Backbone as CSV, one residue per row, in Angstrom:
resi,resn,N_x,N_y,N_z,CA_x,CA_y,CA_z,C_x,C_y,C_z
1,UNK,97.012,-3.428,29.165,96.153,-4.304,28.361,94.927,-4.723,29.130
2,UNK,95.238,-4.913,30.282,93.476,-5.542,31.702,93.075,-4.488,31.690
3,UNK,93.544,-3.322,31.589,92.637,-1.688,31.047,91.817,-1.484,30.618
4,UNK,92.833,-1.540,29.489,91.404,-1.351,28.020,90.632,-2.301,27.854
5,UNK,90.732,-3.875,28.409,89.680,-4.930,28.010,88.713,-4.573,28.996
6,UNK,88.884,-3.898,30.655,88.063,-3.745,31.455,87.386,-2.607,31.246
7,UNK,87.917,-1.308,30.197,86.953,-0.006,29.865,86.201,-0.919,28.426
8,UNK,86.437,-1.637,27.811,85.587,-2.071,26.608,84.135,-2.471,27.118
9,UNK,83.491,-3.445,27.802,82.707,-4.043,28.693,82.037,-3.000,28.949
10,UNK,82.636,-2.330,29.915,81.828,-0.637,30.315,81.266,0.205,29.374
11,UNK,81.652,0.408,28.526,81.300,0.937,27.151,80.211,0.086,26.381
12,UNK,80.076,-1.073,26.494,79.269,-2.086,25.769,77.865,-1.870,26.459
13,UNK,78.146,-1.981,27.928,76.801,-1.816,28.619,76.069,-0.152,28.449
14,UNK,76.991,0.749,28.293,76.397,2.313,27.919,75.873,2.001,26.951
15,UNK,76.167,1.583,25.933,75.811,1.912,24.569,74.541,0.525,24.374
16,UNK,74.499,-0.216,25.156,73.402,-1.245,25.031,72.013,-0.282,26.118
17,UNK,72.099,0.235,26.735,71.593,0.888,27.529,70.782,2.266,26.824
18,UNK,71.650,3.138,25.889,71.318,4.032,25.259,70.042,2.697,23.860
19,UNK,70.851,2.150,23.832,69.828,1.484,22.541,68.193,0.971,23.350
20,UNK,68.115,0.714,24.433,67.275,0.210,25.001,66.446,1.509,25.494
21,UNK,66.884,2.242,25.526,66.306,4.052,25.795,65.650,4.284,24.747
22,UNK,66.050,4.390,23.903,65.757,4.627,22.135,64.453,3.784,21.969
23,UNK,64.622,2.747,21.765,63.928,1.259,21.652,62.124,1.946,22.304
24,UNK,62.744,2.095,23.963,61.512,2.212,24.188,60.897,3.819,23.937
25,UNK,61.345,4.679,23.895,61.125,5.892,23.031,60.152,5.979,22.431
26,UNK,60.456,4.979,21.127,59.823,4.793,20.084,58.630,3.889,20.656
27,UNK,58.705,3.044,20.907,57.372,2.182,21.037,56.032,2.932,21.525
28,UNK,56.754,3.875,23.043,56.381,4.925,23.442,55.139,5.946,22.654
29,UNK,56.178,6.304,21.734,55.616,7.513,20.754,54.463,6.573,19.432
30,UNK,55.030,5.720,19.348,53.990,4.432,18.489,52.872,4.423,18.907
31,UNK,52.669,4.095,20.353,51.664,4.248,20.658,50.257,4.626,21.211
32,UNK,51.146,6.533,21.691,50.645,7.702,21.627,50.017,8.559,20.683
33,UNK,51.154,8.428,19.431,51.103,8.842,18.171,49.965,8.869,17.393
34,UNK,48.956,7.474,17.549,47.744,7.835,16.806,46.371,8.493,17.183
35,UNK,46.581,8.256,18.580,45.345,8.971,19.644,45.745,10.401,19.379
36,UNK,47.006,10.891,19.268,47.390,12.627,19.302,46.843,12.899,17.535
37,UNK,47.362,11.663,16.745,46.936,12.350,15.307,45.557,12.125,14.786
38,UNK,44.654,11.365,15.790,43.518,11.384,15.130,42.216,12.452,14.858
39,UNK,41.850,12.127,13.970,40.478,13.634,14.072,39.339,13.164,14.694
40,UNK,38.284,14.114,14.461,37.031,13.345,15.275,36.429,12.754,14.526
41,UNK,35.245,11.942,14.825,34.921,11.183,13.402,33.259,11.516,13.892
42,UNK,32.367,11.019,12.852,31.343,10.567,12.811,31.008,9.475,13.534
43,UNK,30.181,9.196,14.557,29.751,8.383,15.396,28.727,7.458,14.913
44,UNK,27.713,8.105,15.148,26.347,7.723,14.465,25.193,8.721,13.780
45,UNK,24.356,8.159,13.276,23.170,9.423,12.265,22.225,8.875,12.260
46,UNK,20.880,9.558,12.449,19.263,9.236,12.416,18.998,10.364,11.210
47,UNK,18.914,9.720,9.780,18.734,8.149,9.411,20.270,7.909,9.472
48,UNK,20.683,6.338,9.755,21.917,5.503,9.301,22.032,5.447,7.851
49,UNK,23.197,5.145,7.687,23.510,5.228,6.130,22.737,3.807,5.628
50,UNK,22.325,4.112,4.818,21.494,2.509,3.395,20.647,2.583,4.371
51,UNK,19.242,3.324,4.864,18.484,3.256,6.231,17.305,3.653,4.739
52,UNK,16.151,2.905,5.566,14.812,2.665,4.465,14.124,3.104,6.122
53,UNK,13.376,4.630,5.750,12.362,5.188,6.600,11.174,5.818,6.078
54,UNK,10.164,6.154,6.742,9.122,6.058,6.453,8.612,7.678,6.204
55,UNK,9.504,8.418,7.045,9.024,9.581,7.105,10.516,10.161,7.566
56,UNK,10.710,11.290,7.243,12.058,12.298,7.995,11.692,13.404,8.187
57,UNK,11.918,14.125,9.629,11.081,15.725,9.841,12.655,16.631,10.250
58,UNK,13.938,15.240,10.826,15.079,15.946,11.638,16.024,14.976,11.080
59,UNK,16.979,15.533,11.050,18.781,14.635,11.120,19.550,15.246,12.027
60,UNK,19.960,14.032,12.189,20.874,13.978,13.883,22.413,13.744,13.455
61,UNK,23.117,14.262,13.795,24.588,13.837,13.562,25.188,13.668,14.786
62,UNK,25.972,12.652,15.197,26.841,12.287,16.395,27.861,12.040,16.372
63,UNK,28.723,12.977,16.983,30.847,12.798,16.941,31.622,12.452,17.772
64,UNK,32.145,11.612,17.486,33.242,11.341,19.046,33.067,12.426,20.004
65,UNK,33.923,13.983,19.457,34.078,14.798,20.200,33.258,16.078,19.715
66,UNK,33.891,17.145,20.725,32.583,18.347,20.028,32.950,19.002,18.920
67,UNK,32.031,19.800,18.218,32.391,20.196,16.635,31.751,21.092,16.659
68,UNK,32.330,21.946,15.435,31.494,23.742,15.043,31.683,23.894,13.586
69,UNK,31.117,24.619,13.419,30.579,25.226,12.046,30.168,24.332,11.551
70,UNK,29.239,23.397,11.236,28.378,22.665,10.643,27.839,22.817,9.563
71,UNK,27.925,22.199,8.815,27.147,22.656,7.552,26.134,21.044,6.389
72,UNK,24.913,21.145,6.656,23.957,19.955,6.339,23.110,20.357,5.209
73,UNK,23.528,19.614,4.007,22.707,19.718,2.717,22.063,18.678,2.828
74,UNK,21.177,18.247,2.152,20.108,17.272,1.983,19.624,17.097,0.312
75,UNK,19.610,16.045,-0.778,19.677,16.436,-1.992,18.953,15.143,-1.854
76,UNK,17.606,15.178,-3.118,16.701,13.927,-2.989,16.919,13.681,-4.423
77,UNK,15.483,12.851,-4.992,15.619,12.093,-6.087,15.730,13.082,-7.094
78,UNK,16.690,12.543,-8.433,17.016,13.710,-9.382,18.419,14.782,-8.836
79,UNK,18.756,14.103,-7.752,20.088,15.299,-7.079,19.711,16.479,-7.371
80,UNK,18.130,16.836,-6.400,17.711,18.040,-6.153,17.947,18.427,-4.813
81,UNK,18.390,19.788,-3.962,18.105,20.312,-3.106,17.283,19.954,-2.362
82,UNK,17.089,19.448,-1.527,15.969,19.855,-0.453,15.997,21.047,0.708
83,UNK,14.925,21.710,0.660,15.355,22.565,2.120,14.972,22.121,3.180
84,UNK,16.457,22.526,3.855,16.687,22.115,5.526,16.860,23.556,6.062
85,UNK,16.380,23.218,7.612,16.466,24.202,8.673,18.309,24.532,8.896
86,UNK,18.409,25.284,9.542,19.987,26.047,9.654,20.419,24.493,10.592
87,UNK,21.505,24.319,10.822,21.686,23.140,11.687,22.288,23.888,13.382
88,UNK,21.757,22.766,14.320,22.308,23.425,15.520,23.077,22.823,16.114
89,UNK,23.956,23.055,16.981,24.651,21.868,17.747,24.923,22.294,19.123
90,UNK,25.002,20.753,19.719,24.833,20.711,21.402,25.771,19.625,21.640
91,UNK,26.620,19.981,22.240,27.748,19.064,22.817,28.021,17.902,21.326
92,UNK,27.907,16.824,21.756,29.032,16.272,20.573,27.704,16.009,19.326
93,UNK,26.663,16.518,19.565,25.335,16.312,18.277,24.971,17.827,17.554
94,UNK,24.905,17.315,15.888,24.090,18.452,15.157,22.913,17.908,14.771
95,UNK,22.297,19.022,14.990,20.747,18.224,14.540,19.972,19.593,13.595
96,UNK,19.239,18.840,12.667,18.811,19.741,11.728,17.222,19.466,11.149
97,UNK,16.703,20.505,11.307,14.855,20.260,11.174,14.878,19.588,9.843
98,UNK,13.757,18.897,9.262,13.580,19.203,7.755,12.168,19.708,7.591
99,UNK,11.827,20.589,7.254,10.329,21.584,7.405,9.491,21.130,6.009
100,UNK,9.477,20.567,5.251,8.822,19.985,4.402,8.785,18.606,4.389
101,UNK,7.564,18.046,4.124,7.393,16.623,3.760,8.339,16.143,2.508
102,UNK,8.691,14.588,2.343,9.914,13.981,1.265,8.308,13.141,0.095
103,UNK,8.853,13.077,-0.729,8.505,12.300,-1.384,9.073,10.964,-1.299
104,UNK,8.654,9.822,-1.938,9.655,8.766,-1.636,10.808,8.748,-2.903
105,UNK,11.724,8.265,-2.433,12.629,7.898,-3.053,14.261,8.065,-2.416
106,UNK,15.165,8.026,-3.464,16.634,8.072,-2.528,16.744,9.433,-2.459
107,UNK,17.805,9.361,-1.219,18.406,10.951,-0.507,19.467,10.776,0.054
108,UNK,20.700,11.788,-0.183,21.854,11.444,0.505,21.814,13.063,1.009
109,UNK,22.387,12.750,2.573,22.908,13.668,3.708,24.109,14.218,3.346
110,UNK,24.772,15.326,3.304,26.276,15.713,2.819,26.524,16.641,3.789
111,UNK,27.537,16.311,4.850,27.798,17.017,6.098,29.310,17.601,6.033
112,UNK,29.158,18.260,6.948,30.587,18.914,6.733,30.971,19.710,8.585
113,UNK,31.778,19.537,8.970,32.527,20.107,10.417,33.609,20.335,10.295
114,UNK,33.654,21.241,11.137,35.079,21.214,11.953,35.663,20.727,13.211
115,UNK,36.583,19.588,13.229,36.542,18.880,14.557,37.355,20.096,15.549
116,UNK,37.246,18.902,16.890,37.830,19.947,18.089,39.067,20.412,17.780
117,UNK,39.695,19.851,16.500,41.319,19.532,16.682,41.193,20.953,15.394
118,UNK,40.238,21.586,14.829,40.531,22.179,14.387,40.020,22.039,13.040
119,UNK,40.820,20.657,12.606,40.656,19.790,11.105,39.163,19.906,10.631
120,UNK,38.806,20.135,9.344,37.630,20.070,9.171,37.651,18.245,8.354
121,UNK,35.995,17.778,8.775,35.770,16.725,8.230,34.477,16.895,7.801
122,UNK,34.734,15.577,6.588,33.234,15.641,6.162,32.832,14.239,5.508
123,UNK,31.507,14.163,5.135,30.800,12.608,4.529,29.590,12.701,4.126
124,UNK,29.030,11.980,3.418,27.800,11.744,2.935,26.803,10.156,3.706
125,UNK,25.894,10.352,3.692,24.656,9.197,4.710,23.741,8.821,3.274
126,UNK,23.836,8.055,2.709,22.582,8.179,1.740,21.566,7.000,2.417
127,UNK,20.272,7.360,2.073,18.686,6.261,2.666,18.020,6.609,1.459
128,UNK,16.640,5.724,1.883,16.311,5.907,0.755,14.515,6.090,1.812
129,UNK,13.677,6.940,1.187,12.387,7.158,2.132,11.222,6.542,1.283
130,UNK,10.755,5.412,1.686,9.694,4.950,1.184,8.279,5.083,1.829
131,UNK,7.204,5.755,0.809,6.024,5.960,1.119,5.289,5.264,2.031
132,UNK,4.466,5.332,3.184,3.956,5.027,3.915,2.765,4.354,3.397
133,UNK,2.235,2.551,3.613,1.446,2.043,3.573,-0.215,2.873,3.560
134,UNK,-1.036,2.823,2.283,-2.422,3.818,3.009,-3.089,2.500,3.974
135,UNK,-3.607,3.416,4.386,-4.500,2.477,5.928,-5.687,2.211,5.204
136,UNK,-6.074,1.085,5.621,-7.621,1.045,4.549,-8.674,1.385,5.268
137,UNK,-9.494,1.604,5.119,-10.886,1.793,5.682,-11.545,1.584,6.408
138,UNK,-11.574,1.864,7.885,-11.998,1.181,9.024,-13.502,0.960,8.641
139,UNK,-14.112,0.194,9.306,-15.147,-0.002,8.937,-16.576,0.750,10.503
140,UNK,-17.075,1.220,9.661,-18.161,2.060,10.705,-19.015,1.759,11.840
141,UNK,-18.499,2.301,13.223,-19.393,1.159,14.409,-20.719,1.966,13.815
142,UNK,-21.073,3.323,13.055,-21.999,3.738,13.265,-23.510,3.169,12.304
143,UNK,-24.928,3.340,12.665,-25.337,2.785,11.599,-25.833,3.718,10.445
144,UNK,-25.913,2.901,9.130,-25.646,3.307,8.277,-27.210,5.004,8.238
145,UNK,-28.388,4.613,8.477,-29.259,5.614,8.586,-30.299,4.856,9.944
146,UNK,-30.575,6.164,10.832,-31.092,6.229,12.165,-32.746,5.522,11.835
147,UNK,-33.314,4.930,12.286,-34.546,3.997,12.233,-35.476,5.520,12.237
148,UNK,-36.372,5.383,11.652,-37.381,6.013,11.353,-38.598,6.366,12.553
149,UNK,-38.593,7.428,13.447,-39.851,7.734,14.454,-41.294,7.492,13.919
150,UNK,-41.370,7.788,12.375,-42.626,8.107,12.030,-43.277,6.959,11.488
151,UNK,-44.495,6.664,11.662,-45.350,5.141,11.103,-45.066,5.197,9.871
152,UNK,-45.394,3.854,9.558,-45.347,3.818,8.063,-46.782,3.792,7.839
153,UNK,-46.687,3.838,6.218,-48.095,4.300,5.664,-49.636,2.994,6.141
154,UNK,-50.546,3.924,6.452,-51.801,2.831,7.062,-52.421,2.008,5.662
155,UNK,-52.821,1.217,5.828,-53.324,0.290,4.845,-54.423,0.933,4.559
156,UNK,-54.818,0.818,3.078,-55.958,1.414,3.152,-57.210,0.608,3.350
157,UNK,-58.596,2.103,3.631,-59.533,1.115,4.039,-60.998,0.481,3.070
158,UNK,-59.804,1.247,1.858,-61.073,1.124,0.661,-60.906,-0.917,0.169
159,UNK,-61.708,-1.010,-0.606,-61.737,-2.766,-1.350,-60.605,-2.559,-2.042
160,UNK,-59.680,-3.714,-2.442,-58.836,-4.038,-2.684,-58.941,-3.928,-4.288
161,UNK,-58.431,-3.651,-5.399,-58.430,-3.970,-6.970,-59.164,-5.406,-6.686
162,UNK,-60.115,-5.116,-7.597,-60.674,-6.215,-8.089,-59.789,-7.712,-8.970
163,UNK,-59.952,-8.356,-8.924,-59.101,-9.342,-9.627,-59.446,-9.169,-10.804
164,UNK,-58.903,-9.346,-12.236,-58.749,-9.160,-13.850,-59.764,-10.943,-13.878
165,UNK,-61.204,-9.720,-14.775,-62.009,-11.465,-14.768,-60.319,-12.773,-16.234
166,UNK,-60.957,-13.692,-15.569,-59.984,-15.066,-16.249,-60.170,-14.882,-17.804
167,UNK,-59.088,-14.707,-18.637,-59.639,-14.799,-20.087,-59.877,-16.122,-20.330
168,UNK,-61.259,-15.985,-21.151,-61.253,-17.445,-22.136,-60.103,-18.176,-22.512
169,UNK,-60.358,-19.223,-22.232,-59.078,-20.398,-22.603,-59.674,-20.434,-24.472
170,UNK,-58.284,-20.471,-25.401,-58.921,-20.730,-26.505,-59.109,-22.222,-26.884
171,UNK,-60.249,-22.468,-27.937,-60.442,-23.629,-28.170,-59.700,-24.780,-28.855
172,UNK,-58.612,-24.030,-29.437,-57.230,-25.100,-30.070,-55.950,-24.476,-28.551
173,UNK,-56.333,-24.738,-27.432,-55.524,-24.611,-26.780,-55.245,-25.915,-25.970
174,UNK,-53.899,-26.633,-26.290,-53.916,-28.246,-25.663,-52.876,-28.206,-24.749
175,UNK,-52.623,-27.216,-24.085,-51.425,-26.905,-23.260,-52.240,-27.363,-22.197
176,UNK,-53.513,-27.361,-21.272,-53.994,-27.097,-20.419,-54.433,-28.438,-20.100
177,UNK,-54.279,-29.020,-18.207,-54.635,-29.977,-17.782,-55.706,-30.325,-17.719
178,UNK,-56.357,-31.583,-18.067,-57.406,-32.131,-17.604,-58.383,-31.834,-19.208
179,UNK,-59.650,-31.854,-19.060,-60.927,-31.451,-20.206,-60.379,-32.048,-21.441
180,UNK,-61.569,-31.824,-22.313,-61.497,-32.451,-23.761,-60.337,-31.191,-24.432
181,UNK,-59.769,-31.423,-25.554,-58.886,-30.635,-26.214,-60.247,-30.342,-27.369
182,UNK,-59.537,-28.897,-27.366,-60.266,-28.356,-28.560,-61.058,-28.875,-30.141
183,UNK,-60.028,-29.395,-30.583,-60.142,-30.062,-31.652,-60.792,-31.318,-31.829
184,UNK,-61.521,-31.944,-30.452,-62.311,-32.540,-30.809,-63.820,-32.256,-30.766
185,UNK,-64.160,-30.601,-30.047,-65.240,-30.736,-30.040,-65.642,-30.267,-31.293
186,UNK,-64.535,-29.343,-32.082,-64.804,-28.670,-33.595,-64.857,-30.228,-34.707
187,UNK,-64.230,-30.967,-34.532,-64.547,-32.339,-34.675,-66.319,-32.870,-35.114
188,UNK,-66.521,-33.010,-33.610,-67.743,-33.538,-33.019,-68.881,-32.967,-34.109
189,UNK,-68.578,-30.968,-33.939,-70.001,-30.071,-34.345,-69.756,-30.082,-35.976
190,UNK,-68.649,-30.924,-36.840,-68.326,-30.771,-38.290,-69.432,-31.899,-38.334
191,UNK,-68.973,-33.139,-37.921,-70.229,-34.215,-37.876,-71.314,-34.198,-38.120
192,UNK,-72.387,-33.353,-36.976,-73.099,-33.151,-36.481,-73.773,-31.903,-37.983
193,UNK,-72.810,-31.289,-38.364,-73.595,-30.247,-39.608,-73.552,-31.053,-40.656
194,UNK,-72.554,-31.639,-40.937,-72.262,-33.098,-41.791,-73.682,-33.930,-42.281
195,UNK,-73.822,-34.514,-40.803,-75.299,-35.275,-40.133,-76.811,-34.538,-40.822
196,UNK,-76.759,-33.255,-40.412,-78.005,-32.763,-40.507,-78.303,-31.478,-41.725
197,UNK,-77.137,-31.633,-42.603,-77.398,-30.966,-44.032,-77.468,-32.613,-44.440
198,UNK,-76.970,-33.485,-44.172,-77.280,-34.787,-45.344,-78.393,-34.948,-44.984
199,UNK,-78.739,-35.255,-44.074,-80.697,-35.481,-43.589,-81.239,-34.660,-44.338
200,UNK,-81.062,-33.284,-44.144,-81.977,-32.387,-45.132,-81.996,-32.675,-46.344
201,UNK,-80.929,-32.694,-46.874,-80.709,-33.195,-48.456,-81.608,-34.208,-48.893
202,UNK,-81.396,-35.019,-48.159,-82.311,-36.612,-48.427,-83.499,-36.748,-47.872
203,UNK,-83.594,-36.107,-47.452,-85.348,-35.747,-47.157,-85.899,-34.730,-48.207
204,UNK,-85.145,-33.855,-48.881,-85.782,-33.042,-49.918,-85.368,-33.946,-51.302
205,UNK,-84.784,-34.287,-51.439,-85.185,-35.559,-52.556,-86.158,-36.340,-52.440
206,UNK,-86.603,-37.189,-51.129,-87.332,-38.321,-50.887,-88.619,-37.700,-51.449
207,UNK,-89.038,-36.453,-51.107,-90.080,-35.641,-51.230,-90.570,-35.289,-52.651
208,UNK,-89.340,-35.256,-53.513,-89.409,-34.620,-54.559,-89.762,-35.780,-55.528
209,UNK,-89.481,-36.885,-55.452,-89.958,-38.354,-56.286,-91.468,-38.851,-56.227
210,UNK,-92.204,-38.443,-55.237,-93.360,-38.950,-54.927,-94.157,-37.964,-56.125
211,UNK,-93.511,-36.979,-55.905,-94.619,-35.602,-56.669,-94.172,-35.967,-58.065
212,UNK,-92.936,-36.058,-58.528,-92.776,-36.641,-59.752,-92.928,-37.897,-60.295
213,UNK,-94.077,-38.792,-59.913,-94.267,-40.135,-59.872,-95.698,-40.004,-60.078
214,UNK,-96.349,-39.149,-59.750,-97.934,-38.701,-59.403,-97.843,-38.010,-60.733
């Protein structure tokens, strides 16, 4: 009976021992497990994704690790095509020309690899390319036309235009400073004929009574 209670104990510690083997095993493999199953990823991209640029001539792709067969579409406003250069790659970057000018508007990147591990991966970058500010008009250090070498014209040496003789002021004209106004001297000379047809008159009567009296 002190036997078997002294092989039980012994047995308890094996089998607590095997569980503690196990135990760490696993934790082990837990936390190996995702570094062995991961793929490569996308790092970074010129343009960044939701990226507002001004101009694009290249796209850059950057991966954790190194990658092959590459493949870079480029599709702008209207989910049209754009053409891109073949893409190249150099250690963990693809980079790809773009040989035509963009218009503005949105554009999404659509990439595609194969990581080191084999696995192919892929994603889209969309930006959007907005037209470049026009520059306004510098203004000219130069001047506008070069000063003239040659004299200007000599005065001449003939008499000058005569001055336009003064027209007569008219005689009902009362606009004008100073002097008698018109209308009184036409006035004055009504009088004056007034005056000297009545004299005549009455002197050829006075004349005419004497002879008819005789």
């Amino acid at each position: 009976m002190e036997k078997t209670m002294a092989i039980v104990p012994r047995f308890a510690r094996s089998g607590l021992a095997v569980v503690l083997g196990c135990a760490l095993f696993l934790a082990l493999t837990a936390v190996a497990a995702p570094g062995a199953l991961a793929h490569d990823r996308l790092k970074s991209s010129s343009p960044a994704k939701d990226a507002k640029v001004s101009e694009l001539k290249e796209i850059e792709l950057e991966f954790t690790s190194g990658v092959k067969f590459p493949v870079v579409v480029l599709r702008g406003p209207g989910d049209k095509a754009v053409k891109v250069d073949k893409p190249e790659t150099e250690d963990q970057k693809v980079t790809t020309a773009v040989p035509v000018p963009l218009e503005s508007g949105r554009y999404v990147i659509a990439w595609r690899v194969v990581s080191s591990d084999g696995h192919p991966i892929e994603g889209e970058i969309p930006f959007e390319l907005t037209a470049p500010a026009e520059e306004s008009a510098e203004p000219s250090d130069e001047p506008t036309s070069e000063p003239s070498d040659e004299p200007t014209a000599e005065p001449s040496s003939g008499p000058a235009t005569e001055p336009a003789s003064p027209v007569a002021a008219s005689g009902d004209d009362t606009g004008g400073q100073g002097g008698t106004p018109g209308w009184i001297w036409l006035a004055v000379a009504a009088v004056v004929v007034v005056v000297v047809v009545g004299g005549g008159v009455w002197l050829a009567i006075g004349r005419k009574r004497p002879d008819e009296a005789g």
